[in-house]
Amino acid sequence: MGKWKTSRVWRSIGLLLLMLCCMTLIVSASNPNTPEGFLIIAHRGASGDAPENTMAAFEQAERLGTDFIEFDVQLSKDGELVVIHDDTVDRTTQYTGAVDDYTLNELENMDAKNDKKTDDTDEKIVSFEEVMHRFAGKLGMLIEIKESKLYPGVEEKVAEVVRRYELLLQVNGLEEGRNFTAVEHVKNSVGIIIQSYNFQSTRLIHSLLPDIPIAALIQEDQHPLSEKTLDELVSFADYIHYNHELLDEKIVEQIHHRNRKVMAWTIQSEQDMIRMKKLGVDGVITDFPG
């Protein structure tokens, strides 16, 4: 074979290899099950290392390079959004009583160390506004609306704050020559997802914030989901967040078949993490994001 023909053959081989590489990159970018799309979400912040739902836990998650922080919002006595999981302050503070027995100012002065003995001043109950101010545009935020039946109007209050910060992110993006949509924010791990166990609450949030991704939380008493229920959920939810102990290949396939993503909660061991990756979930919610 002459030199010219040999050169032509090698050029053809090189072109073929280049095309294969490009196809691989395209598939990888579009497949939600590839490692590039796998999200690590810090459950109530890095709550395995610091008191849950405190600035200390959120900042630790940020240092560990987590994609999202997850936290819970409820309403105070004076109708302000506060970050706390339980509907009482008993478990995480030295006080007792319902969250809405206290004003925001009173709650913000409560230590939330639980049984973690430390002098860190960032371990107090914080407001939703404070968390948004600190992390909006820097870390993804998975916001869980708790006990919506106890707090009529909580969805509207959350939506109001989110709209304000989404607008701020858009303005900052334009000043920097960028214009991220809400979905692009999520893809760049600087976005917002809102979740709840209450399907009526998630449907309402979707109507209030149609451009913000919504997640339906599934627990044991809602399992197994019927095909009809799944179809109803995906009409407004972008994510289905499932108790990892209930997950299997069939459920993951059912969710992916509907072009939605599934996150597993709450992962606490390497063994569970390996199992979730084998099932092809799109991310995990864990106390130990590191």
Short mmCIF file of N, CA and C in Angstrom, two decimals, residues 33-185:
data_model
loop_
_atom_site.label_atom_id
_atom_site.label_comp_id
_atom_site.label_asym_id
_atom_site.label_seq_id
_atom_site.Cartn_x
_atom_site.Cartn_y
_atom_site.Cartn_z
N ASN A 33 -28.12 9.06 34.38
CA ASN A 33 -27.53 8.06 35.26
C ASN A 33 -26.01 8.07 35.24
N THR A 34 -25.39 8.94 34.45
CA THR A 34 -23.93 9.00 34.42
C THR A 34 -23.42 9.73 35.66
N PRO A 35 -22.16 9.48 36.07
CA PRO A 35 -21.62 10.15 37.26
C PRO A 35 -21.68 11.66 37.17
N GLU A 36 -21.57 12.23 35.94
CA GLU A 36 -21.58 13.67 35.80
C GLU A 36 -22.88 14.29 36.31
N GLY A 37 -23.97 13.51 36.25
CA GLY A 37 -25.26 14.04 36.67
C GLY A 37 -25.66 13.61 38.07
N PHE A 38 -24.78 12.91 38.76
CA PHE A 38 -25.10 12.37 40.08
C PHE A 38 -24.92 13.45 41.14
N LEU A 39 -26.01 13.77 41.87
CA LEU A 39 -25.97 14.85 42.85
C LEU A 39 -25.80 14.32 44.27
N ILE A 40 -24.98 15.03 45.04
CA ILE A 40 -24.84 14.77 46.47
C ILE A 40 -25.52 15.90 47.21
N ILE A 41 -26.52 15.56 48.02
CA ILE A 41 -27.32 16.55 48.73
C ILE A 41 -27.13 16.36 50.23
N ALA A 42 -26.70 17.42 50.90
CA ALA A 42 -26.41 17.35 52.33
C ALA A 42 -27.71 17.51 53.13
N HIS A 43 -28.10 16.45 53.81
CA HIS A 43 -29.36 16.37 54.54
C HIS A 43 -29.34 17.25 55.78
N ARG A 44 -30.12 18.29 55.78
CA ARG A 44 -30.12 19.31 56.86
C ARG A 44 -28.72 19.88 57.03
N GLY A 45 -28.02 20.03 55.91
CA GLY A 45 -26.60 20.38 55.92
C GLY A 45 -25.79 19.13 56.19
N ALA A 46 -24.51 19.30 56.49
CA ALA A 46 -23.67 18.16 56.85
C ALA A 46 -24.00 17.78 58.29
N SER A 47 -25.21 17.24 58.49
CA SER A 47 -25.74 17.06 59.84
C SER A 47 -25.08 15.90 60.58
N GLY A 48 -24.26 15.10 59.89
CA GLY A 48 -23.49 14.08 60.58
C GLY A 48 -22.30 14.67 61.29
N ASP A 49 -21.91 15.90 60.90
CA ASP A 49 -20.73 16.55 61.47
C ASP A 49 -21.06 17.76 62.33
N ALA A 50 -22.23 18.36 62.11
CA ALA A 50 -22.60 19.58 62.83
C ALA A 50 -24.10 19.55 63.09
N PRO A 51 -24.58 20.34 64.06
CA PRO A 51 -26.01 20.34 64.37
C PRO A 51 -26.86 20.65 63.15
N GLU A 52 -27.91 19.86 62.95
CA GLU A 52 -28.74 19.95 61.75
C GLU A 52 -29.37 21.33 61.57
N ASN A 53 -29.52 21.70 60.30
CA ASN A 53 -30.24 22.92 59.92
C ASN A 53 -29.65 24.19 60.54
N THR A 54 -28.34 24.18 60.80
CA THR A 54 -27.67 25.38 61.30
C THR A 54 -26.67 25.86 60.26
N MET A 55 -26.23 27.09 60.39
CA MET A 55 -25.22 27.63 59.48
C MET A 55 -23.94 26.80 59.55
N ALA A 56 -23.62 26.28 60.72
CA ALA A 56 -22.42 25.45 60.86
C ALA A 56 -22.52 24.22 59.95
N ALA A 57 -23.70 23.60 59.91
CA ALA A 57 -23.91 22.41 59.07
C ALA A 57 -23.89 22.76 57.60
N PHE A 58 -24.48 23.90 57.23
CA PHE A 58 -24.50 24.31 55.83
C PHE A 58 -23.11 24.69 55.33
N GLU A 59 -22.37 25.41 56.18
CA GLU A 59 -21.02 25.83 55.79
C GLU A 59 -20.07 24.64 55.70
N GLN A 60 -20.27 23.64 56.57
CA GLN A 60 -19.47 22.42 56.48
C GLN A 60 -19.77 21.68 55.17
N ALA A 61 -21.04 21.64 54.78
CA ALA A 61 -21.42 21.01 53.51
C ALA A 61 -20.77 21.74 52.34
N GLU A 62 -20.73 23.06 52.43
CA GLU A 62 -20.08 23.85 51.37
C GLU A 62 -18.60 23.53 51.29
N ARG A 63 -17.94 23.43 52.44
CA ARG A 63 -16.51 23.11 52.45
C ARG A 63 -16.25 21.73 51.85
N LEU A 64 -17.19 20.81 52.05
CA LEU A 64 -17.02 19.45 51.54
C LEU A 64 -17.34 19.33 50.05
N GLY A 65 -17.81 20.43 49.46
CA GLY A 65 -18.07 20.42 48.03
C GLY A 65 -19.38 19.78 47.62
N THR A 66 -20.37 19.77 48.52
CA THR A 66 -21.65 19.18 48.19
C THR A 66 -22.36 19.98 47.11
N ASP A 67 -23.24 19.33 46.36
CA ASP A 67 -23.97 20.02 45.29
C ASP A 67 -25.13 20.85 45.83
N PHE A 68 -25.86 20.27 46.77
CA PHE A 68 -27.04 20.92 47.35
C PHE A 68 -27.02 20.77 48.86
N ILE A 69 -27.63 21.74 49.53
CA ILE A 69 -27.98 21.57 50.94
C ILE A 69 -29.50 21.40 51.02
N GLU A 70 -29.94 20.48 51.88
CA GLU A 70 -31.37 20.29 52.10
C GLU A 70 -31.71 20.85 53.47
N PHE A 71 -32.84 21.55 53.55
CA PHE A 71 -33.26 22.07 54.85
C PHE A 71 -34.78 22.24 54.87
N ASP A 72 -35.32 22.40 56.09
CA ASP A 72 -36.76 22.42 56.31
C ASP A 72 -37.21 23.81 56.74
N VAL A 73 -38.40 24.20 56.28
CA VAL A 73 -38.92 25.51 56.69
C VAL A 73 -40.30 25.36 57.34
N GLN A 74 -40.48 26.15 58.39
CA GLN A 74 -41.76 26.24 59.09
C GLN A 74 -42.02 27.71 59.42
N LEU A 75 -43.17 27.99 60.02
CA LEU A 75 -43.53 29.37 60.33
C LEU A 75 -43.44 29.65 61.83
N SER A 76 -42.92 30.84 62.15
CA SER A 76 -42.85 31.28 63.54
C SER A 76 -44.18 31.89 63.98
N LYS A 77 -44.25 32.28 65.23
CA LYS A 77 -45.46 32.89 65.79
C LYS A 77 -45.85 34.15 65.04
N ASP A 78 -44.83 34.92 64.60
CA ASP A 78 -45.10 36.16 63.88
C ASP A 78 -45.10 35.96 62.36
N GLY A 79 -45.26 34.70 61.91
CA GLY A 79 -45.45 34.44 60.49
C GLY A 79 -44.20 34.52 59.64
N GLU A 80 -43.02 34.35 60.26
CA GLU A 80 -41.77 34.38 59.51
C GLU A 80 -41.29 32.95 59.24
N LEU A 81 -40.61 32.78 58.12
CA LEU A 81 -40.09 31.46 57.75
C LEU A 81 -38.80 31.17 58.50
N VAL A 82 -38.78 30.02 59.16
CA VAL A 82 -37.64 29.64 59.98
C VAL A 82 -37.19 28.24 59.60
N VAL A 83 -35.89 27.98 59.72
CA VAL A 83 -35.32 26.70 59.29
C VAL A 83 -35.21 25.76 60.49
N ILE A 84 -36.10 24.77 60.52
CA ILE A 84 -36.11 23.77 61.58
C ILE A 84 -36.92 22.58 61.09
N HIS A 85 -36.52 21.37 61.48
CA HIS A 85 -37.18 20.17 60.99
C HIS A 85 -38.48 19.86 61.73
N ASP A 86 -38.43 19.77 63.06
CA ASP A 86 -39.59 19.38 63.84
C ASP A 86 -40.57 20.54 63.97
N ASP A 87 -41.82 20.22 64.32
CA ASP A 87 -42.78 21.29 64.57
C ASP A 87 -42.71 21.78 66.01
N THR A 88 -41.78 21.20 66.81
CA THR A 88 -41.48 21.71 68.15
C THR A 88 -39.97 21.96 68.24
N VAL A 89 -39.58 22.71 69.26
CA VAL A 89 -38.16 23.01 69.45
C VAL A 89 -37.52 22.05 70.46
N ASP A 90 -38.28 21.08 70.95
CA ASP A 90 -37.83 20.22 72.05
C ASP A 90 -36.55 19.44 71.75
N ARG A 91 -36.49 18.81 70.59
CA ARG A 91 -35.38 17.89 70.30
C ARG A 91 -34.06 18.61 70.02
N THR A 92 -34.11 19.75 69.38
CA THR A 92 -32.87 20.38 68.92
C THR A 92 -32.43 21.59 69.75
N THR A 93 -33.22 21.99 70.74
CA THR A 93 -32.83 23.12 71.59
C THR A 93 -33.07 22.77 73.05
N GLN A 94 -32.73 23.69 73.93
CA GLN A 94 -32.97 23.51 75.36
C GLN A 94 -34.36 24.00 75.78
N TYR A 95 -35.16 24.41 74.80
CA TYR A 95 -36.50 24.92 75.07
C TYR A 95 -37.54 23.85 74.73
N THR A 96 -38.79 24.14 75.05
CA THR A 96 -39.89 23.23 74.73
C THR A 96 -41.03 24.03 74.10
N GLY A 97 -41.87 23.32 73.39
CA GLY A 97 -43.04 23.97 72.79
C GLY A 97 -43.01 23.96 71.28
N ALA A 98 -44.13 24.34 70.70
CA ALA A 98 -44.26 24.39 69.25
C ALA A 98 -43.44 25.52 68.66
N VAL A 99 -42.98 25.32 67.44
CA VAL A 99 -42.21 26.36 66.75
C VAL A 99 -43.02 27.65 66.68
N ASP A 100 -44.32 27.53 66.37
CA ASP A 100 -45.12 28.75 66.22
C ASP A 100 -45.63 29.31 67.55
N ASP A 101 -45.06 28.82 68.65
CA ASP A 101 -45.28 29.47 69.95
C ASP A 101 -44.27 30.60 70.16
N TYR A 102 -43.26 30.68 69.29
CA TYR A 102 -42.16 31.63 69.45
C TYR A 102 -42.06 32.55 68.24
N THR A 103 -41.64 33.79 68.49
CA THR A 103 -41.38 34.71 67.39
C THR A 103 -40.05 34.35 66.74
N LEU A 104 -39.81 34.90 65.55
CA LEU A 104 -38.55 34.64 64.86
C LEU A 104 -37.37 35.10 65.71
N ASN A 105 -37.48 36.26 66.34
CA ASN A 105 -36.39 36.77 67.17
C ASN A 105 -36.09 35.81 68.32
N GLU A 106 -37.13 35.28 68.94
CA GLU A 106 -36.94 34.33 70.04
C GLU A 106 -36.27 33.04 69.54
N LEU A 107 -36.70 32.57 68.38
CA LEU A 107 -36.13 31.34 67.82
C LEU A 107 -34.66 31.53 67.44
N GLU A 108 -34.34 32.69 66.88
CA GLU A 108 -32.97 32.95 66.45
C GLU A 108 -32.00 33.04 67.62
N ASN A 109 -32.51 33.21 68.81
CA ASN A 109 -31.65 33.27 69.99
C ASN A 109 -31.53 31.93 70.70
N MET A 110 -32.09 30.88 70.10
CA MET A 110 -31.99 29.54 70.69
C MET A 110 -30.81 28.79 70.10
N ASP A 111 -29.98 28.22 70.99
CA ASP A 111 -28.93 27.32 70.53
C ASP A 111 -29.57 26.04 69.98
N ALA A 112 -29.04 25.57 68.86
CA ALA A 112 -29.57 24.35 68.25
C ALA A 112 -28.51 23.27 68.22
N LYS A 113 -27.73 23.20 69.28
CA LYS A 113 -26.60 22.25 69.33
C LYS A 113 -27.06 20.81 69.52
N ASN A 114 -28.29 20.65 70.04
CA ASN A 114 -28.77 19.32 70.39
C ASN A 114 -27.79 18.71 71.38
N ASP A 115 -27.22 17.52 71.09
CA ASP A 115 -26.29 16.90 72.04
C ASP A 115 -24.84 17.13 71.66
N LYS A 116 -24.61 17.99 70.63
CA LYS A 116 -23.23 18.27 70.20
C LYS A 116 -22.71 19.43 71.04
N LYS A 117 -21.74 19.17 71.88
CA LYS A 117 -21.22 20.18 72.78
C LYS A 117 -20.14 20.99 72.07
N THR A 118 -20.45 22.26 71.79
CA THR A 118 -19.53 23.14 71.08
C THR A 118 -19.88 24.58 71.40
N ASP A 119 -18.94 25.46 71.19
CA ASP A 119 -19.16 26.88 71.43
C ASP A 119 -19.37 27.65 70.12
N ASP A 120 -19.57 26.94 69.02
CA ASP A 120 -19.73 27.58 67.71
C ASP A 120 -20.98 28.45 67.72
N THR A 121 -20.82 29.73 67.39
CA THR A 121 -21.96 30.66 67.39
C THR A 121 -22.86 30.46 66.18
N ASP A 122 -22.42 29.66 65.19
CA ASP A 122 -23.24 29.40 64.00
C ASP A 122 -24.19 28.24 64.21
N GLU A 123 -24.42 27.86 65.44
CA GLU A 123 -25.27 26.71 65.71
C GLU A 123 -26.56 27.14 66.40
N LYS A 124 -27.15 28.17 65.87
CA LYS A 124 -28.44 28.66 66.34
C LYS A 124 -29.49 28.43 65.25
N ILE A 125 -30.76 28.50 65.64
CA ILE A 125 -31.82 28.45 64.64
C ILE A 125 -31.71 29.67 63.74
N VAL A 126 -31.90 29.47 62.45
CA VAL A 126 -31.74 30.58 61.50
C VAL A 126 -33.02 30.75 60.68
N SER A 127 -33.16 31.94 60.11
CA SER A 127 -34.32 32.23 59.26
C SER A 127 -34.06 31.73 57.84
N PHE A 128 -35.13 31.51 57.11
CA PHE A 128 -35.05 31.13 55.70
C PHE A 128 -34.33 32.22 54.91
N GLU A 129 -34.66 33.47 55.20
CA GLU A 129 -34.02 34.60 54.51
C GLU A 129 -32.51 34.56 54.69
N GLU A 130 -32.05 34.25 55.89
CA GLU A 130 -30.61 34.24 56.16
C GLU A 130 -29.90 33.17 55.34
N VAL A 131 -30.51 31.99 55.24
CA VAL A 131 -29.92 30.91 54.45
C VAL A 131 -29.90 31.29 52.97
N MET A 132 -30.99 31.87 52.48
CA MET A 132 -31.04 32.29 51.09
C MET A 132 -29.99 33.36 50.81
N HIS A 133 -29.86 34.31 51.72
CA HIS A 133 -28.89 35.39 51.53
C HIS A 133 -27.47 34.85 51.48
N ARG A 134 -27.19 33.85 52.30
CA ARG A 134 -25.83 33.31 52.38
C ARG A 134 -25.49 32.39 51.20
N PHE A 135 -26.47 31.61 50.72
CA PHE A 135 -26.11 30.55 49.76
C PHE A 135 -26.75 30.66 48.38
N ALA A 136 -27.72 31.55 48.19
CA ALA A 136 -28.36 31.65 46.87
C ALA A 136 -27.32 31.98 45.80
N GLY A 137 -27.28 31.16 44.76
CA GLY A 137 -26.32 31.34 43.68
C GLY A 137 -24.97 30.73 43.93
N LYS A 138 -24.76 30.18 45.14
CA LYS A 138 -23.48 29.57 45.49
C LYS A 138 -23.60 28.06 45.66
N LEU A 139 -24.66 27.63 46.30
CA LEU A 139 -24.95 26.21 46.48
C LEU A 139 -26.38 25.93 46.04
N GLY A 140 -26.62 24.73 45.55
CA GLY A 140 -27.99 24.33 45.29
C GLY A 140 -28.72 24.22 46.62
N MET A 141 -30.02 24.51 46.61
CA MET A 141 -30.82 24.43 47.84
C MET A 141 -32.07 23.60 47.60
N LEU A 142 -32.19 22.54 48.37
CA LEU A 142 -33.38 21.70 48.36
C LEU A 142 -34.21 22.09 49.57
N ILE A 143 -35.31 22.78 49.33
CA ILE A 143 -36.13 23.37 50.39
C ILE A 143 -37.33 22.47 50.66
N GLU A 144 -37.47 22.00 51.88
CA GLU A 144 -38.61 21.16 52.22
C GLU A 144 -39.63 21.95 53.03
N ILE A 145 -40.85 21.97 52.53
CA ILE A 145 -41.94 22.61 53.26
C ILE A 145 -42.51 21.59 54.24
N LYS A 146 -42.40 21.89 55.53
CA LYS A 146 -42.85 20.97 56.58
C LYS A 146 -44.24 21.35 57.09
N GLU A 147 -44.99 20.34 57.46
CA GLU A 147 -46.26 20.53 58.17
C GLU A 147 -47.11 21.63 57.53
N SER A 148 -47.31 21.55 56.22
CA SER A 148 -48.03 22.62 55.52
C SER A 148 -49.46 22.81 56.05
N LYS A 149 -50.07 21.74 56.55
CA LYS A 149 -51.43 21.85 57.07
C LYS A 149 -51.47 22.71 58.34
N LEU A 150 -50.36 22.75 59.07
CA LEU A 150 -50.30 23.56 60.29
C LEU A 150 -50.14 25.04 59.97
N TYR A 151 -49.63 25.33 58.79
CA TYR A 151 -49.27 26.71 58.44
C TYR A 151 -49.93 27.13 57.13
N PRO A 152 -51.21 27.46 57.14
CA PRO A 152 -51.85 27.93 55.91
C PRO A 152 -51.12 29.15 55.34
N GLY A 153 -50.83 29.13 54.05
CA GLY A 153 -50.13 30.24 53.42
C GLY A 153 -48.62 30.09 53.38
N VAL A 154 -48.07 28.99 53.93
CA VAL A 154 -46.62 28.84 53.95
C VAL A 154 -46.06 28.74 52.53
N GLU A 155 -46.79 28.10 51.63
CA GLU A 155 -46.30 27.97 50.25
C GLU A 155 -46.15 29.35 49.60
N GLU A 156 -47.13 30.22 49.82
CA GLU A 156 -47.06 31.56 49.24
C GLU A 156 -45.87 32.35 49.79
N LYS A 157 -45.60 32.18 51.09
CA LYS A 157 -44.47 32.89 51.69
C LYS A 157 -43.14 32.38 51.14
N VAL A 158 -43.02 31.05 50.97
CA VAL A 158 -41.80 30.49 50.38
C VAL A 158 -41.63 30.99 48.95
N ALA A 159 -42.72 30.98 48.19
CA ALA A 159 -42.67 31.42 46.80
C ALA A 159 -42.23 32.88 46.69
N GLU A 160 -42.71 33.71 47.60
CA GLU A 160 -42.36 35.13 47.58
C GLU A 160 -40.85 35.33 47.76
N VAL A 161 -40.28 34.61 48.72
CA VAL A 161 -38.83 34.74 48.97
C VAL A 161 -38.03 34.17 47.78
N VAL A 162 -38.45 33.03 47.28
CA VAL A 162 -37.73 32.41 46.16
C VAL A 162 -37.75 33.31 44.93
N ARG A 163 -38.91 33.92 44.63
CA ARG A 163 -39.00 34.83 43.48
C ARG A 163 -38.01 35.98 43.61
N ARG A 164 -37.93 36.52 44.83
CA ARG A 164 -37.04 37.65 45.06
C ARG A 164 -35.59 37.28 44.80
N TYR A 165 -35.18 36.09 45.28
CA TYR A 165 -33.79 35.68 45.10
C TYR A 165 -33.51 35.19 43.69
N GLU A 166 -34.50 34.59 43.03
CA GLU A 166 -34.32 34.21 41.64
C GLU A 166 -34.10 35.46 40.78
N LEU A 167 -34.85 36.52 41.08
CA LEU A 167 -34.68 37.78 40.36
C LEU A 167 -33.29 38.34 40.61
N LEU A 168 -32.85 38.28 41.86
CA LEU A 168 -31.51 38.75 42.19
C LEU A 168 -30.44 37.98 41.44
N LEU A 169 -30.60 36.64 41.35
CA LEU A 169 -29.65 35.81 40.61
C LEU A 169 -29.64 36.18 39.14
N GLN A 170 -30.82 36.44 38.58
CA GLN A 170 -30.91 36.82 37.17
C GLN A 170 -30.19 38.15 36.93
N VAL A 171 -30.42 39.12 37.83
CA VAL A 171 -29.78 40.43 37.69
C VAL A 171 -28.27 40.29 37.79
N ASN A 172 -27.80 39.53 38.79
CA ASN A 172 -26.36 39.32 38.94
C ASN A 172 -25.78 38.62 37.72
N GLY A 173 -26.53 37.64 37.19
CA GLY A 173 -26.08 36.93 36.01
C GLY A 173 -25.96 37.84 34.81
N LEU A 174 -26.93 38.73 34.63
CA LEU A 174 -26.88 39.67 33.50
C LEU A 174 -25.71 40.62 33.63
N GLU A 175 -25.44 41.07 34.87
CA GLU A 175 -24.30 41.97 35.10
C GLU A 175 -22.98 41.29 34.76
N GLU A 176 -22.95 39.95 34.93
CA GLU A 176 -21.74 39.19 34.63
C GLU A 176 -21.76 38.61 33.22
N GLY A 177 -22.75 39.02 32.42
CA GLY A 177 -22.85 38.54 31.05
C GLY A 177 -23.49 37.18 30.93
N ARG A 178 -24.22 36.73 31.98
CA ARG A 178 -24.90 35.44 31.96
C ARG A 178 -26.40 35.66 32.14
N ASN A 179 -27.18 34.68 31.75
CA ASN A 179 -28.62 34.75 31.94
C ASN A 179 -29.15 33.35 32.17
N PHE A 180 -28.91 32.80 33.35
CA PHE A 180 -29.32 31.44 33.67
C PHE A 180 -30.83 31.37 33.88
N THR A 181 -31.45 30.35 33.32
CA THR A 181 -32.82 30.03 33.67
C THR A 181 -32.80 29.23 34.96
N ALA A 182 -33.98 29.00 35.55
CA ALA A 182 -34.04 28.22 36.79
C ALA A 182 -33.49 26.82 36.57
N VAL A 183 -33.83 26.21 35.42
CA VAL A 183 -33.35 24.86 35.14
C VAL A 183 -31.83 24.85 34.99
N GLU A 184 -31.29 25.89 34.34
CA GLU A 184 -29.83 25.97 34.18
C GLU A 184 -29.15 26.16 35.52
N HIS A 185 -29.81 26.87 36.43
CA HIS A 185 -29.26 27.01 37.79
C HIS A 185 -29.09 25.64 38.43
#
